Short mmCIF file of C-alpha atoms (C1' of nucleotides) in Angstrom, two decimals:
data_model
loop_
_atom_site.label_atom_id
_atom_site.label_comp_id
_atom_site.label_asym_id
_atom_site.label_seq_id
_atom_site.Cartn_x
_atom_site.Cartn_y
_atom_site.Cartn_z
CA MET A 1 110.29 96.76 93.29
CA LEU A 2 106.96 95.26 92.45
CA ASP A 3 106.64 91.72 91.12
CA ILE A 4 106.63 91.92 87.33
CA LYS A 5 104.00 89.21 87.18
CA PHE A 6 101.82 91.10 89.62
CA VAL A 7 102.03 94.27 87.57
CA ARG A 8 101.27 92.32 84.41
CA ASN A 9 98.24 90.58 85.87
CA ASN A 10 96.91 93.47 87.99
CA PRO A 11 97.65 96.65 86.08
CA GLN A 12 94.58 98.36 87.46
CA VAL A 13 95.60 97.75 91.07
CA VAL A 14 99.02 99.24 90.38
CA GLN A 15 97.56 102.15 88.44
CA ASP A 16 95.15 102.95 91.28
CA ALA A 17 98.04 102.93 93.73
CA LEU A 18 99.97 105.36 91.56
CA VAL A 19 96.99 107.70 91.47
CA LYS A 20 96.59 107.54 95.23
CA ARG A 21 100.21 108.52 95.59
CA GLY A 22 99.63 111.48 93.34
CA SER A 23 101.78 110.07 90.56
CA ALA A 24 101.02 110.78 86.91
CA VAL A 25 102.84 107.66 85.71
CA THR A 26 100.85 105.28 83.52
CA LEU A 27 101.56 101.65 82.78
CA GLU A 28 100.85 101.63 79.05
CA GLU A 29 104.50 101.65 78.05
CA PHE A 30 105.31 98.93 80.54
CA LEU A 31 102.53 96.64 79.39
CA LYS A 32 103.46 97.11 75.76
CA LEU A 33 107.14 96.38 76.33
CA ASP A 34 106.34 93.40 78.52
CA GLU A 35 104.14 91.91 75.82
CA GLN A 36 106.87 92.43 73.23
CA ARG A 37 109.49 90.90 75.43
CA ARG A 38 107.56 87.76 76.20
CA GLU A 39 106.74 87.27 72.53
CA LYS A 40 110.40 87.51 71.55
CA LEU A 41 111.50 85.44 74.48
CA PHE A 42 109.21 82.60 73.48
CA ILE A 43 110.56 82.61 69.93
CA VAL A 44 114.22 82.82 70.86
CA GLU A 45 113.96 80.12 73.49
CA GLN A 46 112.56 77.75 70.92
CA MET A 47 115.48 78.58 68.68
CA LYS A 48 117.91 77.93 71.50
CA ASN A 49 116.24 74.62 72.19
CA LYS A 50 116.79 73.61 68.59
CA ARG A 51 120.41 74.73 68.71
CA ASN A 52 121.02 72.71 71.85
CA LEU A 53 119.49 69.58 70.36
CA VAL A 54 121.31 69.84 67.03
CA SER A 55 124.62 70.65 68.70
CA GLU A 56 124.30 67.52 70.77
CA GLU A 57 123.61 65.58 67.60
CA ILE A 58 126.70 67.05 65.96
CA GLY A 59 128.71 65.99 68.96
CA ARG A 60 127.41 62.44 68.72
CA LEU A 61 128.14 62.27 64.99
CA LYS A 62 131.67 63.55 65.46
CA LYS A 63 132.29 61.05 68.17
CA SER A 64 131.34 58.24 65.85
CA GLY A 65 133.72 59.60 63.24
CA LYS A 66 131.13 61.27 61.02
CA ASP A 67 130.91 64.86 59.95
CA ALA A 68 127.90 67.13 59.53
CA PRO A 69 128.97 70.27 57.70
CA GLU A 70 125.46 71.22 56.61
CA MET A 71 124.20 71.06 60.20
CA VAL A 72 127.09 73.16 61.40
CA LEU A 73 126.37 75.71 58.73
CA GLU A 74 122.71 75.80 59.60
CA MET A 75 123.49 76.23 63.28
CA ARG A 76 125.97 78.96 62.56
CA GLU A 77 123.17 80.91 60.91
CA LEU A 78 120.72 80.09 63.69
CA SER A 79 123.18 81.29 66.31
CA GLN A 80 123.51 84.56 64.44
CA GLN A 81 119.74 85.02 64.49
CA ILE A 82 119.59 84.16 68.17
CA LYS A 83 122.24 86.74 68.88
CA GLU A 84 120.26 89.43 67.12
CA ILE A 85 117.02 88.66 68.94
CA ASP A 86 118.90 88.43 72.24
CA GLU A 87 120.16 91.94 71.71
CA VAL A 88 116.68 93.27 71.04
CA ASN A 89 115.46 91.45 74.14
CA LYS A 90 118.22 92.87 76.25
CA VAL A 91 117.16 96.38 75.36
CA LEU A 92 113.53 95.53 76.12
CA GLU A 93 114.51 94.01 79.44
CA GLU A 94 116.56 97.01 80.44
CA LYS A 95 113.68 99.34 79.64
CA LEU A 96 111.27 97.18 81.61
CA GLN A 97 113.65 96.92 84.52
CA ARG A 98 114.10 100.67 84.61
CA ILE A 99 110.34 101.25 84.66
CA LEU A 100 109.95 98.62 87.34
CA LEU A 101 112.73 100.12 89.47
CA ASP A 102 111.04 103.51 89.25
CA LEU A 103 107.58 102.29 90.28
CA PRO A 104 106.82 103.07 93.93
CA ASN A 105 105.46 100.53 96.37
CA ILE A 106 101.73 99.97 96.68
CA PRO A 107 100.34 101.61 99.84
CA HIS A 108 98.83 99.14 102.29
CA ASP A 109 95.04 99.14 102.62
CA SER A 110 95.32 100.65 106.10
CA VAL A 111 97.12 103.75 104.79
CA PRO A 112 94.87 106.83 104.80
CA VAL A 113 94.30 108.39 101.41
CA GLY A 114 95.49 111.97 101.20
CA GLU A 115 97.53 114.42 99.18
CA CYS A 116 100.19 115.82 101.47
CA ALA A 117 101.56 116.01 105.00
CA ALA A 118 98.59 118.09 106.12
CA ASP A 119 96.40 115.03 105.53
CA ASN A 120 98.37 112.76 107.85
CA PRO A 121 96.11 111.75 110.72
CA VAL A 122 97.49 111.89 114.26
CA VAL A 123 97.43 108.39 115.70
CA ARG A 124 98.34 109.27 119.28
CA THR A 125 100.03 111.96 121.33
CA TRP A 126 102.35 111.54 124.31
CA GLY A 127 103.33 114.17 126.85
CA GLU A 128 102.38 117.81 127.09
CA PRO A 129 104.30 120.65 125.46
CA ARG A 130 105.77 122.62 128.34
CA ASP A 131 104.16 125.90 129.27
CA PHE A 132 107.13 128.25 129.34
CA LYS A 133 106.97 131.15 131.79
CA PHE A 134 109.57 132.92 129.72
CA ALA A 135 110.35 133.30 126.03
CA PRO A 136 112.05 130.04 125.02
CA LYS A 137 114.99 130.30 122.68
CA PRO A 138 115.59 128.21 119.59
CA HIS A 139 118.28 125.56 120.01
CA TRP A 140 120.71 127.28 117.65
CA ASP A 141 120.77 130.33 119.90
CA LEU A 142 121.04 128.19 123.03
CA GLY A 143 123.77 126.08 121.49
CA GLU A 144 125.87 129.04 120.49
CA ALA A 145 125.38 130.84 123.78
CA LEU A 146 126.41 127.70 125.67
CA ASP A 147 129.37 127.29 123.30
CA ILE A 148 128.39 123.73 122.48
CA LEU A 149 127.36 124.24 118.83
CA ASP A 150 129.35 126.16 116.24
CA PHE A 151 127.51 126.55 112.97
CA GLU A 152 129.66 129.41 111.83
CA ARG A 153 132.89 127.45 111.91
CA GLY A 154 131.02 124.50 110.42
CA GLY A 155 130.34 126.74 107.47
CA LYS A 156 133.94 127.89 107.30
CA VAL A 157 135.54 124.46 107.53
CA THR A 158 133.10 122.62 105.33
CA GLY A 159 130.05 124.57 104.23
CA ALA A 160 126.39 125.29 104.86
CA ARG A 161 124.49 122.62 106.81
CA PHE A 162 127.54 121.42 108.71
CA THR A 163 128.32 122.09 112.34
CA PHE A 164 130.73 121.43 115.15
CA TYR A 165 129.64 120.08 118.52
CA LYS A 166 131.89 121.13 121.37
CA GLY A 167 132.52 120.18 124.99
CA PRO A 168 129.33 119.01 126.72
CA GLY A 169 127.54 119.35 123.37
CA ALA A 170 129.82 116.79 121.78
CA ARG A 171 129.41 114.57 124.79
CA LEU A 172 125.64 114.95 124.69
CA GLU A 173 125.60 113.77 121.09
CA ARG A 174 127.77 110.77 121.99
CA ALA A 175 125.71 110.05 125.09
CA LEU A 176 122.50 109.91 123.07
CA ILE A 177 124.01 107.46 120.60
CA ASN A 178 125.08 105.16 123.42
CA PHE A 179 121.85 105.58 125.32
CA MET A 180 119.74 104.62 122.33
CA LEU A 181 121.93 101.68 121.30
CA ASP A 182 121.89 100.35 124.86
CA LEU A 183 118.13 100.74 125.12
CA HIS A 184 117.44 98.84 121.92
CA THR A 185 120.01 96.12 122.45
CA THR A 186 119.23 95.40 126.10
CA GLN A 187 115.48 96.16 126.26
CA HIS A 188 114.25 95.44 122.75
CA ASN A 189 116.53 92.59 121.60
CA TYR A 190 118.10 94.26 118.62
CA VAL A 191 121.57 93.06 117.65
CA GLU A 192 123.97 95.93 117.17
CA ILE A 193 125.69 96.50 113.85
CA PHE A 194 128.38 99.01 113.08
CA PRO A 195 128.16 99.36 109.30
CA PRO A 196 130.28 100.89 106.55
CA PHE A 197 129.33 104.52 105.86
CA MET A 198 129.83 104.06 102.13
CA VAL A 199 128.10 101.46 99.99
CA ASN A 200 128.16 100.41 96.36
CA ARG A 201 125.50 101.00 93.74
CA ASP A 202 123.81 97.61 94.12
CA SER A 203 123.16 98.35 97.77
CA MET A 204 121.63 101.71 96.93
CA ILE A 205 119.38 100.01 94.40
CA GLY A 206 118.52 97.30 96.92
CA THR A 207 116.89 99.66 99.40
CA GLY A 208 115.38 101.93 96.76
CA GLN A 209 117.55 105.07 96.82
CA LEU A 210 118.75 104.38 93.28
CA PRO A 211 118.18 104.78 90.43
CA LYS A 212 115.46 107.34 91.10
CA PHE A 213 116.95 109.50 93.82
CA ALA A 214 120.55 109.90 92.76
CA ASP A 215 120.40 113.66 93.35
CA ASP A 216 119.78 113.18 97.06
CA MET A 217 123.05 111.33 97.56
CA PHE A 218 126.73 112.14 97.88
CA LYS A 219 128.75 110.04 95.46
CA ILE A 220 132.43 109.31 95.85
CA GLU A 221 134.34 110.71 92.95
CA GLY A 222 135.99 108.11 90.74
CA LEU A 223 134.27 105.18 92.45
CA ASP A 224 130.81 103.71 92.30
CA TYR A 225 130.46 104.24 96.05
CA TYR A 226 127.97 106.45 97.85
CA LEU A 227 127.88 107.98 101.31
CA ILE A 228 124.95 106.38 103.08
CA PRO A 229 121.89 108.57 103.71
CA THR A 230 120.90 106.23 106.56
CA ALA A 231 122.18 103.02 108.17
CA GLU A 232 119.10 101.38 106.67
CA VAL A 233 121.10 100.97 103.46
CA PRO A 234 124.11 98.96 104.66
CA VAL A 235 122.15 97.07 107.32
CA THR A 236 119.28 96.01 105.05
CA ASN A 237 121.80 95.03 102.40
CA LEU A 238 123.67 92.88 104.91
CA TYR A 239 121.67 89.92 103.63
CA ARG A 240 121.38 90.94 99.99
CA ASN A 241 121.20 87.92 97.68
CA GLU A 242 120.99 85.51 100.58
CA ILE A 243 118.49 82.88 101.57
CA LEU A 244 118.07 82.99 105.33
CA GLU A 245 117.10 80.06 107.48
CA GLY A 246 113.46 80.51 108.47
CA GLU A 247 114.18 79.89 112.15
CA ARG A 248 116.36 82.99 112.25
CA LEU A 249 113.41 85.29 111.61
CA PRO A 250 112.65 87.85 112.72
CA ILE A 251 116.13 89.37 112.59
CA LEU A 252 116.42 92.62 114.53
CA HIS A 253 119.35 94.97 114.05
CA CYS A 254 120.12 98.41 115.35
CA ALA A 255 122.96 100.49 114.07
CA TYR A 256 124.56 103.81 114.68
CA SER A 257 125.84 105.64 111.63
CA ALA A 258 126.56 109.08 110.35
CA CYS A 259 124.12 109.93 107.57
CA PHE A 260 124.83 112.08 104.54
CA ARG A 261 122.17 113.78 102.50
CA ALA A 262 122.53 116.24 99.64
CA GLU A 263 119.17 117.82 100.52
CA ALA A 264 118.63 118.73 96.89
CA GLY A 265 115.42 120.68 96.62
CA ALA A 266 115.45 121.64 100.30
CA ALA A 267 117.11 125.00 99.73
CA GLY A 268 115.68 127.57 102.12
CA ARG A 269 114.04 124.97 104.38
CA ASP A 270 115.18 124.60 107.99
CA THR A 271 118.22 126.72 107.29
CA ARG A 272 119.01 127.33 110.94
CA GLY A 273 120.06 124.85 113.54
CA LEU A 274 120.47 121.10 113.61
CA ILE A 275 117.25 120.15 111.86
CA ARG A 276 118.48 119.70 108.31
CA MET A 277 122.20 118.97 107.97
CA HIS A 278 124.23 117.38 105.20
CA GLN A 279 125.77 115.15 107.86
CA PHE A 280 123.95 113.93 110.95
CA ASN A 281 124.02 111.00 113.32
CA LYS A 282 121.27 108.46 113.68
CA VAL A 283 120.53 105.18 115.42
CA GLU A 284 118.52 103.05 113.06
CA LEU A 285 116.33 100.01 113.68
CA VAL A 286 116.06 97.38 110.94
CA LYS A 287 113.94 94.23 110.83
CA PHE A 288 113.70 91.22 108.55
CA CYS A 289 110.62 89.10 109.15
CA ARG A 290 108.09 86.68 107.72
CA PRO A 291 105.47 88.30 105.48
CA GLU A 292 102.60 87.44 107.78
CA ASP A 293 104.25 89.21 110.73
CA SER A 294 105.38 92.46 109.17
CA PHE A 295 102.52 94.77 110.10
CA GLU A 296 102.61 93.64 113.68
CA GLU A 297 106.38 94.12 113.63
CA LEU A 298 105.86 97.67 112.39
CA GLU A 299 103.71 98.44 115.42
CA LYS A 300 106.39 97.02 117.70
CA LEU A 301 109.18 98.86 115.96
CA THR A 302 107.29 102.13 116.26
CA ARG A 303 106.77 101.51 119.97
CA ASN A 304 110.48 100.79 120.34
CA ALA A 305 111.31 104.16 118.82
CA GLU A 306 108.67 105.90 120.95
CA ARG A 307 110.25 104.42 124.02
CA VAL A 308 113.33 106.58 123.41
CA LEU A 309 111.28 109.76 123.42
CA GLN A 310 109.38 108.65 126.49
CA SER A 311 112.60 107.85 128.33
CA LEU A 312 113.90 111.29 127.46
CA GLU A 313 110.61 112.88 128.54
CA LEU A 314 110.13 114.57 125.20
CA PRO A 315 106.52 115.29 124.13
CA TYR A 316 105.68 113.81 120.76
CA ARG A 317 102.94 112.53 118.56
CA VAL A 318 102.63 109.72 116.07
CA VAL A 319 101.18 110.37 112.65
CA ALA A 320 100.30 107.89 109.93
CA LEU A 321 101.62 109.03 106.57
CA CYS A 322 98.87 109.33 104.00
CA THR A 323 99.19 107.94 100.47
CA GLY A 324 100.41 111.26 99.08
CA ASP A 325 103.15 111.66 101.68
CA LEU A 326 104.34 108.06 101.77
CA GLY A 327 107.95 107.39 100.78
CA PHE A 328 108.80 105.64 97.52
CA SER A 329 109.66 102.21 98.97
CA ALA A 330 107.23 102.12 101.88
CA ALA A 331 103.90 100.32 102.05
CA LYS A 332 103.09 101.97 105.37
CA THR A 333 104.84 104.54 107.54
CA TYR A 334 104.41 106.10 110.96
CA ASP A 335 106.29 109.30 111.66
CA LEU A 336 107.24 110.24 115.20
CA GLU A 337 107.16 113.99 115.63
CA VAL A 338 108.77 115.67 118.62
CA TRP A 339 107.58 118.96 120.03
CA LEU A 340 109.95 121.82 119.13
CA PRO A 341 109.21 125.14 120.83
CA SER A 342 111.14 127.08 118.19
CA TYR A 343 108.84 125.73 115.49
CA GLN A 344 105.79 125.90 117.77
CA ASP A 345 105.01 122.60 116.16
CA TYR A 346 105.79 118.91 116.08
CA LYS A 347 108.77 118.00 113.89
CA GLU A 348 109.69 114.63 112.44
CA ILE A 349 112.33 112.82 114.49
CA SER A 350 111.71 109.25 113.38
CA SER A 351 110.12 107.51 110.44
CA CYS A 352 109.08 103.88 110.86
CA SER A 353 108.18 101.96 107.74
CA ASN A 354 107.14 98.57 106.50
CA PHE A 355 108.46 97.96 103.01
CA VAL A 356 106.85 94.54 102.74
CA ASP A 357 108.68 92.65 99.97
CA PHE A 358 109.58 95.77 97.96
CA GLN A 359 113.18 96.05 99.15
CA ALA A 360 113.56 92.31 99.57
CA ARG A 361 112.74 91.76 95.91
CA ARG A 362 115.24 94.40 94.80
CA ALA A 363 117.90 93.09 97.14
CA GLY A 364 117.11 89.38 96.76
CA ILE A 365 116.62 88.76 100.48
CA ARG A 366 114.72 85.52 101.04
CA PHE A 367 114.10 82.83 103.60
CA ARG A 368 113.11 79.17 103.46
CA ASN A 369 109.47 78.77 104.34
CA ALA A 370 107.86 75.72 105.93
CA ARG A 371 107.68 73.99 102.55
CA GLY A 372 111.39 74.57 102.05
CA LYS A 373 110.83 77.06 99.27
CA ALA A 374 112.71 80.34 99.02
CA GLN A 375 110.37 83.23 99.71
CA LEU A 376 110.97 86.97 99.99
CA VAL A 377 111.20 88.37 103.52
CA HIS A 378 109.58 91.61 104.56
CA THR A 379 111.88 94.43 105.63
CA LEU A 380 111.19 97.28 108.01
CA ASN A 381 113.12 100.11 109.48
CA GLY A 382 112.79 103.18 111.61
CA SER A 383 114.90 105.81 113.23
CA GLY A 384 115.49 105.14 116.81
CA LEU A 385 116.18 108.17 116.72
CA ALA A 386 117.82 110.92 114.71
CA ILE A 387 120.44 112.22 117.13
CA GLY A 388 120.79 115.82 115.97
CA ARG A 389 117.09 116.48 116.18
CA THR A 390 117.03 114.85 119.59
CA VAL A 391 119.72 117.26 120.78
CA ALA A 392 117.67 120.13 119.40
CA ALA A 393 114.58 118.86 121.19
CA ILE A 394 116.40 118.44 124.50
CA LEU A 395 117.99 121.87 124.34
CA GLU A 396 114.70 123.56 123.56
CA ASN A 397 112.34 121.61 125.78
CA PHE A 398 114.65 121.51 128.81
CA GLN A 399 115.97 125.05 128.70
CA GLU A 400 115.86 127.24 131.80
CA PRO A 401 115.25 130.98 132.04
CA ASP A 402 118.98 131.58 132.53
CA GLY A 403 119.85 129.83 129.25
CA SER A 404 121.09 126.64 130.85
CA VAL A 405 119.71 123.25 129.92
CA THR A 406 118.66 120.45 132.25
CA ILE A 407 119.68 116.94 131.18
CA PRO A 408 116.87 114.35 131.23
CA GLU A 409 117.36 111.90 134.10
CA ALA A 410 117.76 108.84 131.92
CA LEU A 411 120.65 110.39 130.06
CA ARG A 412 122.71 111.51 133.01
CA PRO A 413 124.59 108.23 133.52
CA TYR A 414 125.85 108.65 129.98
CA LEU A 415 127.19 112.11 130.80
CA GLY A 416 129.08 111.13 133.91
CA GLY A 417 126.20 112.28 136.07
CA LEU A 418 125.98 115.72 134.52
CA ALA A 419 122.56 117.23 135.31
CA ARG A 420 122.80 120.54 133.54
CA ILE A 421 124.68 122.29 130.78
CA GLY A 422 125.54 125.93 131.39
"C1'" G B 1 151.15 100.41 95.04
"C1'" G B 2 154.28 95.55 93.24
"C1'" A B 3 154.23 89.88 92.61
"C1'" G B 4 151.61 85.35 92.75
"C1'" A B 5 147.24 81.98 93.75
"C1'" G B 6 142.18 81.46 93.70
"C1'" U B 7 136.42 82.29 92.99
"C1'" U B 8 131.91 75.55 91.01
"C1'" G B 9 125.16 73.78 94.33
"C1'" G B 10 123.41 74.88 101.90
"C1'" C B 11 128.77 73.33 102.85
"C1'" C B 12 133.29 70.57 101.27
"C1'" G B 13 135.10 69.19 96.71
"C1'" A B 14 135.78 66.68 91.36
"C1'" G B 15 135.73 68.48 86.63
"C1'" U B 16 141.16 72.66 82.56
"C1'" U B 17 143.25 67.50 75.29
"C1'" G B 18 135.49 72.05 74.87
"C1'" G B 19 130.27 67.59 73.50
"C1'" C B 20 123.68 64.00 77.67
"C1'" U B 21 127.76 67.90 83.65
"C1'" G B 22 122.47 71.68 86.54
"C1'" A B 23 126.90 69.81 87.25
"C1'" A B 24 130.64 63.28 89.98
"C1'" G B 25 131.72 62.13 95.10
"C1'" G B 26 131.15 63.40 100.21
"C1'" C B 27 128.78 66.12 104.23
"C1'" G B 28 124.33 68.30 105.69
"C1'" C B 29 119.01 68.34 105.30
"C1'" U B 30 113.88 65.95 104.17
"C1'" C B 31 110.89 61.57 103.64
"C1'" G B 32 110.53 56.22 103.92
"C1'" C B 33 112.50 51.30 105.62
"C1'" C B 34 114.97 48.92 109.47
"C1'" U B 35 115.84 49.32 114.74
"C1'" G B 36 114.35 48.26 122.80
"C1'" C B 37 116.52 53.96 122.73
"C1'" U B 38 120.58 56.44 120.43
"C1'" A B 39 124.01 55.53 116.73
"C1'" A B 40 124.95 52.90 112.42
"C1'" G B 41 122.77 50.83 107.91
"C1'" C B 42 119.46 50.76 103.42
"C1'" G B 43 116.32 53.40 99.72
"C1'" A B 44 114.42 57.93 97.59
"C1'" G B 45 114.58 63.09 97.32
"C1'" U B 46 117.15 67.81 98.01
"C1'" A B 47 119.16 75.07 93.56
"C1'" U B 48 117.42 79.70 91.69
"C1'" A B 49 115.34 82.91 88.10
"C1'" U B 50 112.35 83.43 84.00
"C1'" G B 51 108.88 81.94 79.78
"C1'" G B 52 104.96 78.39 77.96
"C1'" G B 53 101.02 74.69 79.01
"C1'" C B 54 96.78 77.85 82.30
"C1'" A B 55 93.33 82.40 85.24
"C1'" A B 56 95.68 80.22 89.73
"C1'" A B 57 98.01 76.01 92.86
"C1'" A B 58 100.08 71.30 92.02
"C1'" C B 59 102.41 69.36 88.01
"C1'" C B 60 104.70 69.06 83.09
"C1'" U B 61 107.97 71.53 79.79
"C1'" G B 62 111.58 75.26 77.47
"C1'" U B 63 115.51 78.74 78.50
"C1'" A B 64 119.31 80.79 81.54
"C1'" U B 65 122.74 80.42 85.58
"C1'" C B 66 129.79 76.99 87.63
"C1'" G B 67 132.39 85.39 90.69
"C1'" A B 68 130.42 89.55 86.79
"C1'" G B 69 130.48 91.12 81.73
"C1'" G B 70 132.11 90.32 76.72
"C1'" G B 71 134.50 87.14 72.81
"C1'" U B 72 135.80 82.42 69.96
"C1'" U B 73 132.79 77.93 68.54
"C1'" C B 74 127.63 74.04 65.71
"C1'" G B 75 128.50 73.51 71.08
"C1'" A B 76 132.03 76.68 76.85
"C1'" A B 77 132.36 75.33 84.05
"C1'" U B 78 136.31 74.09 80.52
"C1'" C B 79 139.77 78.43 75.44
"C1'" C B 80 140.57 84.20 75.00
"C1'" C B 81 139.76 89.42 76.92
"C1'" U B 82 138.02 93.00 80.68
"C1'" C B 83 136.40 93.86 85.59
"C1'" A B 84 135.19 92.65 90.80
"C1'" C B 85 136.28 90.08 95.08
"C1'" U B 86 139.24 86.64 98.30
"C1'" C B 87 143.99 84.68 99.95
"C1'" U B 88 149.63 84.78 100.33
"C1'" C B 89 154.28 87.61 100.06
"C1'" C B 90 156.53 92.64 99.68
"C1'" G B 91 155.84 97.99 100.40
"C1'" C B 92 152.95 101.68 103.05
"C1'" C B 93 149.71 102.91 106.94
"C1'" A B 94 145.54 103.98 111.75
#
RNA sequence: GGAGAGUUGGCCGAGUUGGCUGAAGGCGCUCGCCUGCUAAGCGAGUAUAUGGGCAAAACCUGUAUCGAGGGUUCGAAUCCCUCACUCUCCGCCA
């Protein structure tokens, strides 16, 4: 959420940002409502001031044994008027709040201007896509042939975009989770969190999923709880409505969680394999830091996520999301894209973002600055990494002509020394 | 699921015959004084949000906030209703 005062005083800056994002939203309605609200607020607060003063006076008179029926009568009427204006104001406030909650973050100055993913500049590339001397298979074929992935039964037992991992496949998934958590906790100083996989509405609003993206989420029937689309939600909301001691910053957390996404609007995309599932596993990195440090922390966080791909010897590239492709809450985002032979392309496996104070304002996450004043923190997060897509990348990039798959060296200790599947 | 108790400032904890209580007292913290050092002592300060003064900072000022929402009242931390959460006992369960 943007600062209401900032929007009020810099409407053109906000409007320009909306245009750069490719949004057609205008601020006219907001500015009009805001003006109305402040006008009414000023009036009603003066009325309340009068009521407070007169009520005190009535109290004093009563204490000294006197009565003041005409004052009571007058105040009764005033209170009625206050109530009416308060109701009007409440409606105005709700409208304003809704508009504010639906406004996306302002892209940072360093974000390239562009319309869509095709405009995302490549920042750097690591590793070389392997030159296969045979026709490489897609991971879904490899997985089924090796009997480690079972999409068909996933469909039977639950539905489309669900799968079973089996035998060494299941262990590979588990190994990757442990490998990544160990890497980030022991090498990068993140403190591990194991979060709830369901959260309440306030948490979803805090990180920006609600109210705008309700269709992307699975909601628990009969409760105001949602399955988390990423561990970012529970972990960022850990400190919702708290004022943190400044010395604690930056706070670094990593968390494994299952992630649940409705994938509304993704019908027909990535229908085969592990790439786009309703349920997938992910290790997430989350940071809370001082405003002045956040862009440097984003660079570090991105490097931390890259380290996973490097350790697994998976070729990848880093792209900077352009203004048109930037997520709703983000001020700046780097995507890590891993090479997938089946796509003959790089495919997103991690998204690392700086949200500046956008989430912190929604979630009320603050710290005490040097002057002892409460100030909003900056929040960041990034996948470190998506597990399912990592499995896909390993299967495809490390496949052998006979259909077996070599396990990257770094991962073998987590598989009891296993060097090859199949 | 059944029964009971509770939810006040960074923390502890007063306040339940409604009326200068944004909130006593204590602890903690900050600054100052004092002091060979430390400790103790003394003094002052110490919430957040949102409006106005003003374009902004400092500052001044209004309003709101005692789990959340609603009600009664001239006036609610205090009375009433609904909900959430925490704790204890019972039941059930991994």
